[in-house]
Coordinates of C-alpha atoms and ligand atoms in Angstrom, one line a residue:
M767 CA 17.2 -7.1 26.4
G768 CA 20.8 -8.1 25.6
D769 CA 21.8 -7.2 22.4
T770 CA 19.0 -6.0 21.0
K771 CA 19.8 -3.1 18.6
I772 CA 18.7 0.4 19.5
Y773 CA 17.4 2.3 16.2
K774 CA 17.3 5.9 16.3
N775 CA 15.3 8.5 14.3
F776 CA 16.9 9.5 11.1
I777 CA 16.6 13.3 11.3
N778 CA 18.6 16.0 9.0
G779 CA 20.9 13.2 8.2
R780 CA 22.0 11.9 11.6
W781 CA 21.0 9.2 14.0
V782 CA 19.1 10.8 16.5
E783 CA 17.7 9.8 19.9
S784 CA 14.5 11.3 20.7
G785 CA 13.9 14.2 23.3
S786 CA 11.4 11.6 25.2
G787 CA 13.8 9.4 26.5
K788 CA 11.8 6.6 25.7
T789 CA 11.5 3.5 23.6
F790 CA 9.4 0.7 22.4
E791 CA 10.2 -3.1 21.4
N792 CA 9.1 -4.4 18.3
R793 CA 8.7 -8.1 18.6
N794 CA 8.3 -11.2 15.9
P795 CA 4.9 -11.8 15.6
A796 CA 5.6 -15.4 15.0
N797 CA 7.7 -16.0 18.2
T798 CA 7.0 -12.8 20.6
D799 CA 10.0 -13.9 22.4
E800 CA 12.3 -12.4 19.8
V801 CA 13.1 -8.7 20.0
V802 CA 13.6 -7.3 16.7
G803 CA 14.9 -4.2 17.6
V804 CA 14.1 -1.1 20.0
F805 CA 12.8 2.3 18.3
Q806 CA 12.3 5.5 19.6
K807 CA 8.8 6.7 20.9
S808 CA 9.4 10.1 19.4
N809 CA 7.7 13.3 20.7
A810 CA 6.0 16.4 19.2
D811 CA 9.6 17.9 19.3
D812 CA 11.0 15.5 17.5
V813 CA 8.6 15.4 14.7
E814 CA 9.1 19.5 14.7
Q815 CA 12.7 18.7 14.2
A816 CA 12.3 16.6 11.1
L817 CA 10.1 18.9 9.7
S818 CA 12.5 21.5 10.1
A819 CA 15.1 19.8 8.6
A820 CA 12.4 18.8 5.6
A821 CA 11.6 22.4 5.0
E822 CA 15.2 23.7 5.3
A823 CA 16.3 20.9 2.7
Y824 CA 13.8 21.9 0.3
K825 CA 14.7 24.9 -0.2
K826 CA 17.7 23.5 -2.3
W827 CA 16.4 19.9 -3.2
R828 CA 13.9 21.2 -5.5
L829 CA 16.5 23.2 -7.6
V830 CA 18.4 19.9 -8.1
P831 CA 17.8 19.0 -11.8
A832 CA 15.3 16.4 -11.3
P833 CA 17.9 13.7 -13.4
K834 CA 20.3 14.1 -10.9
R835 CA 17.7 13.2 -8.2
G836 CA 17.0 10.3 -10.5
E837 CA 21.1 9.0 -10.6
L838 CA 20.5 9.2 -6.8
L839 CA 17.3 6.9 -6.9
F840 CA 19.3 4.6 -9.4
R841 CA 22.1 3.9 -6.7
V842 CA 19.2 3.5 -4.0
A843 CA 17.4 1.0 -5.9
S844 CA 20.8 -0.5 -6.9
K845 CA 21.8 -0.9 -3.1
L846 CA 17.8 -1.9 -2.2
W847 CA 19.2 -4.9 -4.6
E848 CA 21.8 -5.9 -2.9
R849 CA 20.6 -5.8 0.5
K850 CA 17.3 -7.3 -0.7
E851 CA 18.0 -11.0 1.5
E852 CA 18.9 -9.0 4.3
I853 CA 16.1 -6.6 4.4
S854 CA 13.7 -9.3 3.2
R855 CA 14.7 -11.8 6.2
D856 CA 14.6 -8.9 8.5
M857 CA 10.7 -7.9 7.1
T858 CA 9.7 -11.1 7.7
R859 CA 11.1 -11.3 11.3
E860 CA 9.2 -7.9 11.9
M861 CA 5.8 -8.7 10.7
G862 CA 5.8 -12.5 9.8
K863 CA 5.1 -12.9 6.2
V864 CA 6.7 -16.1 4.4
I865 CA 10.1 -15.0 3.2
A866 CA 8.8 -15.2 -0.6
E867 CA 6.5 -13.0 0.4
T868 CA 9.3 -10.2 2.0
R869 CA 11.2 -10.6 -1.0
G870 CA 8.6 -9.9 -3.0
D871 CA 7.8 -6.7 -0.8
T872 CA 11.4 -5.5 -1.4
Q873 CA 12.0 -6.2 -5.0
E874 CA 8.4 -4.0 -5.1
A875 CA 10.4 -1.0 -3.6
I876 CA 13.2 -1.7 -6.0
D877 CA 11.0 -1.7 -9.0
M878 CA 9.2 1.5 -7.8
T879 CA 12.5 3.3 -7.0
Y880 CA 13.9 2.4 -10.6
Y881 CA 10.6 3.5 -12.0
M882 CA 10.8 6.6 -10.5
A883 CA 14.4 7.3 -11.1
G884 CA 13.5 7.1 -14.8
E885 CA 11.0 10.0 -14.4
G886 CA 13.9 11.9 -13.6
R887 CA 14.6 12.1 -17.2
R888 CA 10.7 12.7 -18.0
L889 CA 8.2 14.5 -15.7
F890 CA 6.5 15.1 -18.7
G891 CA 4.4 18.1 -19.5
Q892 CA 2.4 19.5 -22.5
T893 CA 3.6 22.3 -25.3
T894 CA 0.0 23.3 -26.6
P895 CA -0.8 25.7 -29.1
S896 CA -1.7 29.3 -27.9
E897 CA -5.0 31.1 -29.6
M898 CA -2.8 34.0 -29.9
P899 CA 0.1 34.5 -32.9
N900 CA 3.8 34.7 -31.4
K901 CA 2.9 33.3 -28.0
F902 CA 3.9 29.6 -26.6
N903 CA 2.0 27.7 -24.1
M904 CA 3.2 25.1 -22.3
T905 CA 2.5 22.9 -18.7
V906 CA 5.4 22.1 -16.1
R907 CA 5.2 19.9 -13.0
Q908 CA 6.3 21.7 -9.8
P909 CA 6.9 20.3 -6.2
L910 CA 5.2 21.4 -3.1
G911 CA 7.3 20.9 -0.5
V912 CA 7.1 18.6 2.6
C913 CA 5.4 15.3 2.4
S914 CA 4.7 13.2 5.4
F915 CA 3.9 9.9 5.4
I916 CA 1.8 7.7 7.6
T917 CA 2.5 4.0 6.6
P918 CA 1.2 0.7 7.4
W919 CA 2.8 -2.5 8.4
N920 CA 1.7 -4.9 5.8
F921 CA 4.0 -3.8 3.0
P922 CA 6.9 -2.5 5.6
I923 CA 9.2 -1.1 2.6
A924 CA 7.1 -1.2 -0.6
I925 CA 4.5 1.4 0.5
P926 CA 7.1 3.8 2.2
A927 CA 9.4 3.3 -1.1
W928 CA 5.7 3.8 -3.4
K929 CA 5.5 7.3 -1.4
T930 CA 8.8 8.3 -1.0
M931 CA 10.1 7.8 -4.3
P932 CA 7.8 9.9 -6.5
A933 CA 7.9 12.5 -3.8
L934 CA 11.3 13.0 -4.2
I935 CA 11.5 12.7 -7.6
C936 CA 9.4 15.6 -8.1
G937 CA 11.6 17.9 -5.9
N938 CA 9.7 17.3 -2.3
T939 CA 11.0 16.7 1.1
V940 CA 10.0 13.9 2.9
V941 CA 9.1 12.8 6.9
I942 CA 8.1 9.3 7.5
K943 CA 6.2 7.8 10.2
P944 CA 6.6 4.3 9.8
A945 CA 4.0 1.6 11.6
T946 CA 5.1 0.8 15.0
D947 CA 4.8 -2.8 14.3
T948 CA 7.7 -2.4 11.2
P949 CA 10.1 0.2 11.9
L950 CA 13.1 -1.7 10.7
S951 CA 12.1 -1.7 7.2
V952 CA 11.8 1.9 7.0
A953 CA 15.0 2.6 8.9
H954 CA 17.0 -0.1 6.3
M955 CA 15.6 2.2 3.7
M956 CA 16.7 5.3 5.3
E957 CA 20.3 3.6 5.8
V958 CA 20.2 3.2 2.2
F959 CA 19.7 6.7 1.3
E960 CA 22.3 7.6 3.7
E961 CA 24.6 5.3 2.3
E962 CA 23.9 6.9 -0.9
G963 CA 24.7 10.2 -0.1
I964 CA 21.1 12.0 -0.1
P965 CA 21.2 15.4 1.1
A966 CA 20.6 16.1 4.8
G967 CA 16.8 16.6 5.8
V968 CA 15.8 15.4 2.2
V969 CA 14.2 12.3 4.0
N970 CA 13.6 11.8 7.8
M971 CA 12.3 9.0 9.6
V972 CA 10.3 9.9 13.1
T973 CA 9.3 6.5 14.5
G974 CA 6.3 6.2 17.4
S975 CA 2.6 6.6 17.8
G976 CA 0.2 7.6 15.4
G977 CA -1.6 9.5 18.1
T978 CA 1.5 12.0 18.9
V979 CA 3.8 11.6 15.9
G980 CA 1.2 10.9 13.1
T981 CA -1.0 13.7 14.5
A982 CA 2.0 16.5 14.3
L983 CA 2.5 15.5 11.0
I984 CA -0.9 16.1 9.7
N985 CA -2.1 19.2 11.5
D986 CA 1.6 21.1 10.5
A987 CA 1.1 24.1 8.2
R988 CA 4.4 23.3 6.5
V989 CA 3.7 20.0 5.4
R990 CA 1.7 20.2 1.6
V991 CA 1.4 16.7 1.2
V992 CA -0.4 14.0 3.6
S993 CA -0.4 10.3 2.1
F994 CA -1.9 7.5 4.5
T995 CA -2.3 3.8 3.7
G996 CA -4.5 2.1 6.5
S997 CA -8.3 2.1 7.9
T998 CA -10.8 4.2 6.8
E999 CA -11.4 4.9 10.0
I1000 CA -8.1 7.0 10.7
G1001 CA -8.0 7.8 7.1
R1002 CA -11.1 10.2 7.2
K1003 CA -9.8 11.9 10.6
V1004 CA -6.4 12.5 8.2
S1005 CA -8.5 13.9 5.5
E1006 CA -10.0 16.3 8.3
G1007 CA -6.9 17.0 9.4
C1008 CA -5.8 18.3 6.2
A1009 CA -8.5 20.2 5.2
P1010 CA -8.1 23.4 7.0
N1011 CA -4.6 23.8 5.0
F1012 CA -5.8 22.5 1.9
K1013 CA -3.1 20.0 2.0
H1014 CA -2.9 17.4 -0.8
C1015 CA -4.3 14.4 0.9
C1016 CA -3.7 10.5 -0.8
L1017 CA -5.6 8.3 1.1
E1018 CA -5.5 4.3 0.4
M1019 CA -8.1 2.5 2.8
G1020 CA -9.8 -0.4 3.3
G1021 CA -11.0 -3.2 1.0
K1022 CA -13.5 -6.0 0.7
N1023 CA -12.1 -7.4 -2.8
V1024 CA -13.9 -10.4 -4.7
Q1025 CA -13.4 -13.3 -6.8
I1026 CA -16.5 -13.9 -9.4
V1027 CA -16.4 -17.6 -10.5
M1028 CA -18.4 -18.0 -13.4
D1029 CA -19.7 -22.0 -14.4
D1030 CA -17.2 -21.9 -17.2
A1031 CA -13.9 -21.3 -15.5
N1032 CA -11.1 -22.8 -15.4
L1033 CA -11.5 -24.0 -11.8
E1034 CA -7.7 -25.6 -10.5
L1035 CA -6.8 -22.0 -11.9
A1036 CA -9.9 -20.1 -9.9
V1037 CA -9.0 -22.2 -6.8
E1038 CA -5.1 -21.3 -7.0
G1039 CA -6.2 -17.6 -7.5
A1040 CA -8.8 -18.3 -4.4
L1041 CA -6.2 -19.3 -2.2
W1042 CA -3.3 -17.1 -2.9
G1043 CA -5.8 -14.1 -3.1
A1044 CA -7.2 -15.0 0.6
F1045 CA -4.6 -16.5 2.0
G1046 CA -1.1 -14.9 0.8
T1047 CA 0.2 -12.4 3.5
T1048 CA -2.3 -14.1 6.3
G1049 CA -5.1 -12.2 4.1
Q1050 CA -3.7 -9.0 5.2
R1051 CA -3.9 -7.1 1.9
C1052 CA -5.9 -4.0 1.3
T1053 CA -6.2 -6.3 -2.1
A1054 CA -6.9 -9.4 -0.5
T1055 CA -9.7 -11.6 -1.8
S1056 CA -12.0 -11.7 1.2
R1057 CA -15.2 -12.2 -0.5
L1058 CA -15.5 -15.1 -3.4
I1059 CA -18.5 -15.7 -5.3
I1060 CA -19.1 -18.9 -7.4
H1061 CA -21.8 -19.6 -10.0
E1062 CA -23.9 -22.2 -8.4
K1063 CA -23.4 -25.0 -10.7
V1064 CA -19.8 -25.2 -9.8
H1065 CA -20.3 -23.9 -6.1
D1066 CA -20.0 -27.1 -4.4
K1067 CA -17.2 -28.6 -6.3
M1068 CA -14.9 -25.7 -6.1
I1069 CA -15.5 -25.8 -2.6
A1070 CA -14.6 -29.4 -1.9
M1071 CA -11.3 -28.1 -4.3
L1072 CA -10.9 -25.2 -2.2
K1073 CA -10.8 -27.1 1.3
A1074 CA -8.4 -29.8 0.3
Q1075 CA -6.1 -27.2 -0.6
A1076 CA -6.7 -24.8 2.3
E1077 CA -6.1 -27.5 4.7
K1078 CA -2.7 -28.6 3.1
I1079 CA -1.5 -24.9 3.9
K1080 CA 1.6 -25.0 5.8
V1081 CA 1.4 -22.1 8.9
G1082 CA 4.5 -21.2 10.9
N1083 CA 7.5 -19.0 10.9
G1084 CA 7.9 -17.1 7.5
L1085 CA 11.7 -17.8 7.7
D1086 CA 11.0 -21.7 6.9
E1087 CA 10.8 -21.6 3.4
T1088 CA 8.3 -24.6 3.4
V1089 CA 5.6 -22.3 5.4
K1090 CA 2.8 -20.9 3.2
M1091 CA 1.4 -18.6 5.7
G1092 CA 2.6 -16.5 8.6
P1093 CA 1.0 -15.0 11.7
C1094 CA -1.3 -12.2 12.1
I1095 CA 0.8 -9.1 12.8
N1096 CA 0.0 -8.7 16.6
Q1097 CA -2.4 -9.6 19.2
G1098 CA -4.9 -7.4 18.7
Q1099 CA -5.3 -8.3 15.0
L1100 CA -5.4 -12.0 16.1
D1101 CA -8.3 -10.9 18.4
T1102 CA -10.2 -9.3 15.4
V1103 CA -9.9 -12.0 13.0
L1104 CA -11.2 -14.3 15.9
S1105 CA -14.1 -12.3 16.6
Y1106 CA -15.1 -12.2 12.6
I1107 CA -14.7 -15.8 13.1
D1108 CA -17.3 -15.5 15.6
I1109 CA -19.8 -13.0 13.9
G1110 CA -19.6 -15.7 10.9
L1111 CA -20.6 -18.7 12.8
K1112 CA -23.4 -16.5 15.2
G1113 CA -24.9 -14.7 11.8
G1114 CA -25.2 -18.4 10.2
A1115 CA -22.4 -18.7 8.0
E1116 CA -21.2 -22.2 7.5
L1117 CA -17.9 -23.2 8.3
V1118 CA -16.1 -25.3 5.7
T1119 CA -12.4 -25.3 7.4
G1120 CA -10.2 -23.4 10.0
G1121 CA -12.1 -21.4 12.6
E1122 CA -9.6 -21.6 15.4
R1123 CA -6.2 -20.3 16.7
L1124 CA -3.2 -22.5 16.0
T1125 CA -2.2 -23.5 19.5
G1126 CA 0.8 -25.9 20.8
G1127 CA 4.3 -25.9 20.4
P1128 CA 6.1 -22.6 18.9
Y1129 CA 2.7 -21.7 17.9
D1130 CA 1.8 -20.6 21.3
K1131 CA 4.5 -17.6 20.9
G1132 CA 2.9 -16.3 17.7
F1133 CA -0.1 -15.0 16.5
F1134 CA -1.5 -17.9 14.2
V1135 CA -4.5 -18.6 13.2
K1136 CA -5.9 -21.7 10.6
P1137 CA -6.7 -20.3 7.2
T1138 CA -10.8 -20.1 7.4
I1139 CA -13.1 -20.5 4.5
F1140 CA -17.2 -19.5 5.1
T1141 CA -19.9 -20.8 2.6
G1142 CA -23.8 -19.6 2.6
V1143 CA -22.3 -16.2 3.4
T1144 CA -25.4 -13.8 2.3
Q1145 CA -25.0 -10.2 1.5
K1146 CA -26.5 -8.8 5.3
M1147 CA -23.7 -10.8 7.1
R1148 CA -21.0 -8.5 8.5
I1149 CA -18.4 -10.9 7.3
W1150 CA -19.6 -10.1 3.8
R1151 CA -19.6 -6.6 4.4
E1152 CA -16.5 -5.8 6.7
E1153 CA -13.0 -5.5 6.1
I1154 CA -11.4 -8.2 8.3
F1155 CA -7.5 -8.1 7.2
G1156 CA -7.0 -11.8 7.9
P1157 CA -7.2 -15.6 6.6
V1158 CA -10.6 -15.5 6.6
L1159 CA -13.1 -16.2 3.3
S1160 CA -16.7 -15.4 2.9
V1161 CA -18.3 -17.5 -0.2
G1162 CA -21.6 -16.7 -1.5
T1163 CA -23.4 -18.0 -4.8
F1164 CA -25.1 -16.8 -7.7
K1165 CA -27.7 -17.8 -10.3
T1166 CA -26.6 -15.1 -13.1
F1167 CA -24.1 -13.2 -14.4
D1168 CA -26.1 -9.8 -13.8
Q1169 CA -26.7 -11.1 -10.1
A1170 CA -22.6 -11.7 -9.7
I1171 CA -22.2 -8.2 -10.5
E1172 CA -24.3 -6.9 -8.9
M1173 CA -23.2 -8.9 -5.8
A1174 CA -19.8 -7.8 -6.6
N1175 CA -20.9 -3.9 -6.3
D1176 CA -22.5 -4.7 -3.0
T1177 CA -19.6 -3.1 -0.6
A1178 CA -18.6 0.1 0.8
Y1179 CA -15.3 -0.8 -0.8
G1180 CA -13.7 -0.4 -4.3
L1181 CA -10.1 -1.5 -4.4
S1182 CA -9.8 -4.6 -6.2
A1183 CA -11.7 -7.5 -8.1
A1184 CA -11.3 -10.2 -10.4
I1185 CA -13.5 -12.5 -12.5
Y1186 CA -12.4 -16.4 -13.6
T1187 CA -14.4 -17.2 -17.0
Q1188 CA -13.8 -18.3 -20.6
D1189 CA -15.8 -15.9 -22.3
I1190 CA -14.7 -13.4 -23.3
N1191 CA -17.6 -11.3 -23.5
K1192 CA -18.4 -11.3 -19.6
A1193 CA -14.8 -10.4 -19.0
Y1194 CA -15.2 -7.4 -20.4
T1195 CA -18.5 -6.5 -19.4
A1196 CA -17.1 -7.2 -15.8
M1197 CA -14.3 -5.1 -16.6
R1198 CA -16.8 -2.6 -17.5
D1199 CA -19.5 -2.7 -14.9
V1200 CA -17.4 -3.8 -11.5
Y1201 CA -16.7 -0.3 -10.0
T1202 CA -13.0 -0.8 -8.3
G1203 CA -9.6 0.8 -9.0
I1204 CA -8.1 -2.7 -10.1
F1205 CA -9.4 -5.5 -12.0
Y1206 CA -8.4 -8.8 -12.9
V1207 CA -9.3 -11.2 -15.4
N1208 CA -8.4 -15.1 -14.6
A1209 CA -6.0 -13.6 -12.0
P1210 CA -6.5 -13.3 -8.1
T1211 CA -7.4 -9.7 -6.8
I1212 CA -3.7 -9.1 -5.1
G1213 CA -0.2 -8.8 -7.4
A1214 CA -0.2 -5.0 -8.7
E1215 CA 2.6 -4.0 -10.7
T1216 CA 4.2 -0.8 -9.9
H1217 CA 3.8 0.9 -13.3
L1218 CA 0.2 0.7 -13.1
P1219 CA -1.7 3.4 -11.2
F1220 CA -3.1 1.9 -7.4
G1221 CA -5.9 2.6 -5.6
G1222 CA -9.7 2.4 -5.6
T1223 CA -13.1 3.5 -5.6
K1224 CA -15.5 5.0 -3.0
E1225 CA -14.3 4.2 0.9
T1226 CA -11.2 2.6 -0.4
G1227 CA -9.5 6.0 -1.7
N1228 CA -10.0 9.8 -2.3
G1229 CA -9.6 9.8 -5.9
H1230 CA -5.6 9.7 -5.9
R1231 CA -3.7 6.8 -7.2
E1232 CA -0.4 5.7 -5.9
A1233 CA 2.5 4.5 -8.2
A1234 CA 3.0 5.0 -12.1
T1235 CA 3.0 8.3 -13.3
A1236 CA -0.4 8.8 -11.4
A1237 CA 1.7 9.0 -8.3
L1238 CA 3.4 12.3 -9.8
D1239 CA -0.3 13.8 -9.3
V1240 CA -0.1 13.8 -6.0
F1241 CA 3.4 14.7 -5.6
S1242 CA 3.5 17.9 -7.9
E1243 CA 1.5 20.4 -9.4
W1244 CA 1.0 21.9 -12.6
K1245 CA 1.9 25.3 -13.5
S1246 CA 0.9 26.6 -16.7
V1247 CA 3.3 28.6 -18.4
Y1248 CA 2.2 31.1 -21.3
V1249 CA 5.1 33.0 -23.1
D1250 CA 4.0 36.3 -25.6
F1251 CA 6.8 36.8 -27.6
S1252 CA 4.8 39.2 -30.1
G1253 CA 5.8 42.5 -28.2
K1254 CA 2.3 43.5 -27.7
I1255 CA -0.4 43.3 -25.3
Q1256 CA -2.5 40.2 -26.5
R1257 CA -5.9 39.7 -24.7
A1258 CA -6.9 36.1 -24.5
Q1259 CA -10.9 35.5 -25.3
I1260 CA -11.0 39.3 -26.7
D1261 CA -8.0 40.2 -29.3
N1262 CA -8.5 37.0 -31.3
Q1263 CA -12.4 36.7 -32.1
Ligands
LIG21 C1 -1.7 -3.7 0.4 O1 -2.5 -4.4 0.4 O2 -1.9 -2.5 0.6 O3 -1.2 -5.4 -5.1 C2 -0.7 -3.2 -1.2 C3 -0.9 -5.9 -4.2 C4 0.4 -5.6 -3.7 C5 0.2 -4.6 -2.8 C6 -0.8 -4.5 -1.9 N1 1.5 -5.6 -5.0 O4 -1.4 -7.3 -3.5

């Protein structure tokens, strides 16, 4: 292993080895010869220590004035900014997406941290009149306690920050299990918290498998909030695990996001949007465009434009600034993508471009696949219905606007959707009728900003939203406070009738 750095768990303000004595390697998906770091393969005992530390730290942290918690987050944000390039480069090495995008990922974490730092001086509740004289009513947010997070590999620091920052500003404490493919980005976030003097136990990181670490984090009765981003299949299990203790459970899961292109659309713009939405992050975003539906009048023209542009996308190691698309995250994901390409072909879809693994030279050391486009995809086909999480775009066509809306909604998921049109009436009608959590007009399905709620309908989520002030509702509970200064008993609903 040579000089490869061994990273430890971060528990109770200290970097500690797992009691298991076991570790795992984090390899670069663009070059599997490169070991990015070695991480702790933690066991239930490690989780126990982290949860005890978080439970103990909660007693004091909840009483720190929120503006003071905010000051710490401001310092964390500015340190993340100082370390942005280093964090982003390491992120490209551990998960493969191109450096411009990992810089965006780190920036998203910075944005969220500043946003939530500012919330320290807001955390607004309400004051509202009482139905009684000489009585004062208000609502205040109260924290819940220990929060546990199971975070994904596709946004290795942004999504951990989406969860951690609102939890902390509300006064909760945190134990986080990063994805096994991307623990380094979360380790960097912990380093920054440590450098900025977060009290011991307020944030903790335990690396390792979902089966061991994740399960322990979901089941422990001390945990009051579980926030999970990942597949719908695992999300369902997380939800079941939370049910017996009635934990807050915030789930962000699958997507099968659609871009609609009307016949009056600016086609250049629609092509650019579809390419960025489908092949950005190698299609490995919950918000990725995986269905494109094009009005029949402009279908052939747009496909010719898409094919020409897709074939120009340079695929490779994301640290090379000229590369526009990196590898799939790991062998398993590559296999899944290739199997869906096969499913598409066998199902009768027409392959326009791509459709195979890239091989030869440096490609042999990574999990690279060509940007792939299928046309003639019908609503029964599996590549229309199932989330692929790779650079595969399924294209269908329609005759009428109503048909486009019906097709857009014909999915089990509901994260993001987009329409390209010059017709403001159609844009607003689609905005109203497409049932998703995020909707774009003349912009791709990816690119949510941190001060708007993020999340989806149907099998994408369970009604919660991340980011913006919506996140505060996950990490706090309302307390309604009644102060009676009349000096006598006043019976609501009775004495004032
Ligand atoms: C995800 O894919 O899980 O809107 C998150 C976007 C990004 C976040 C994506 N800001 O595409």
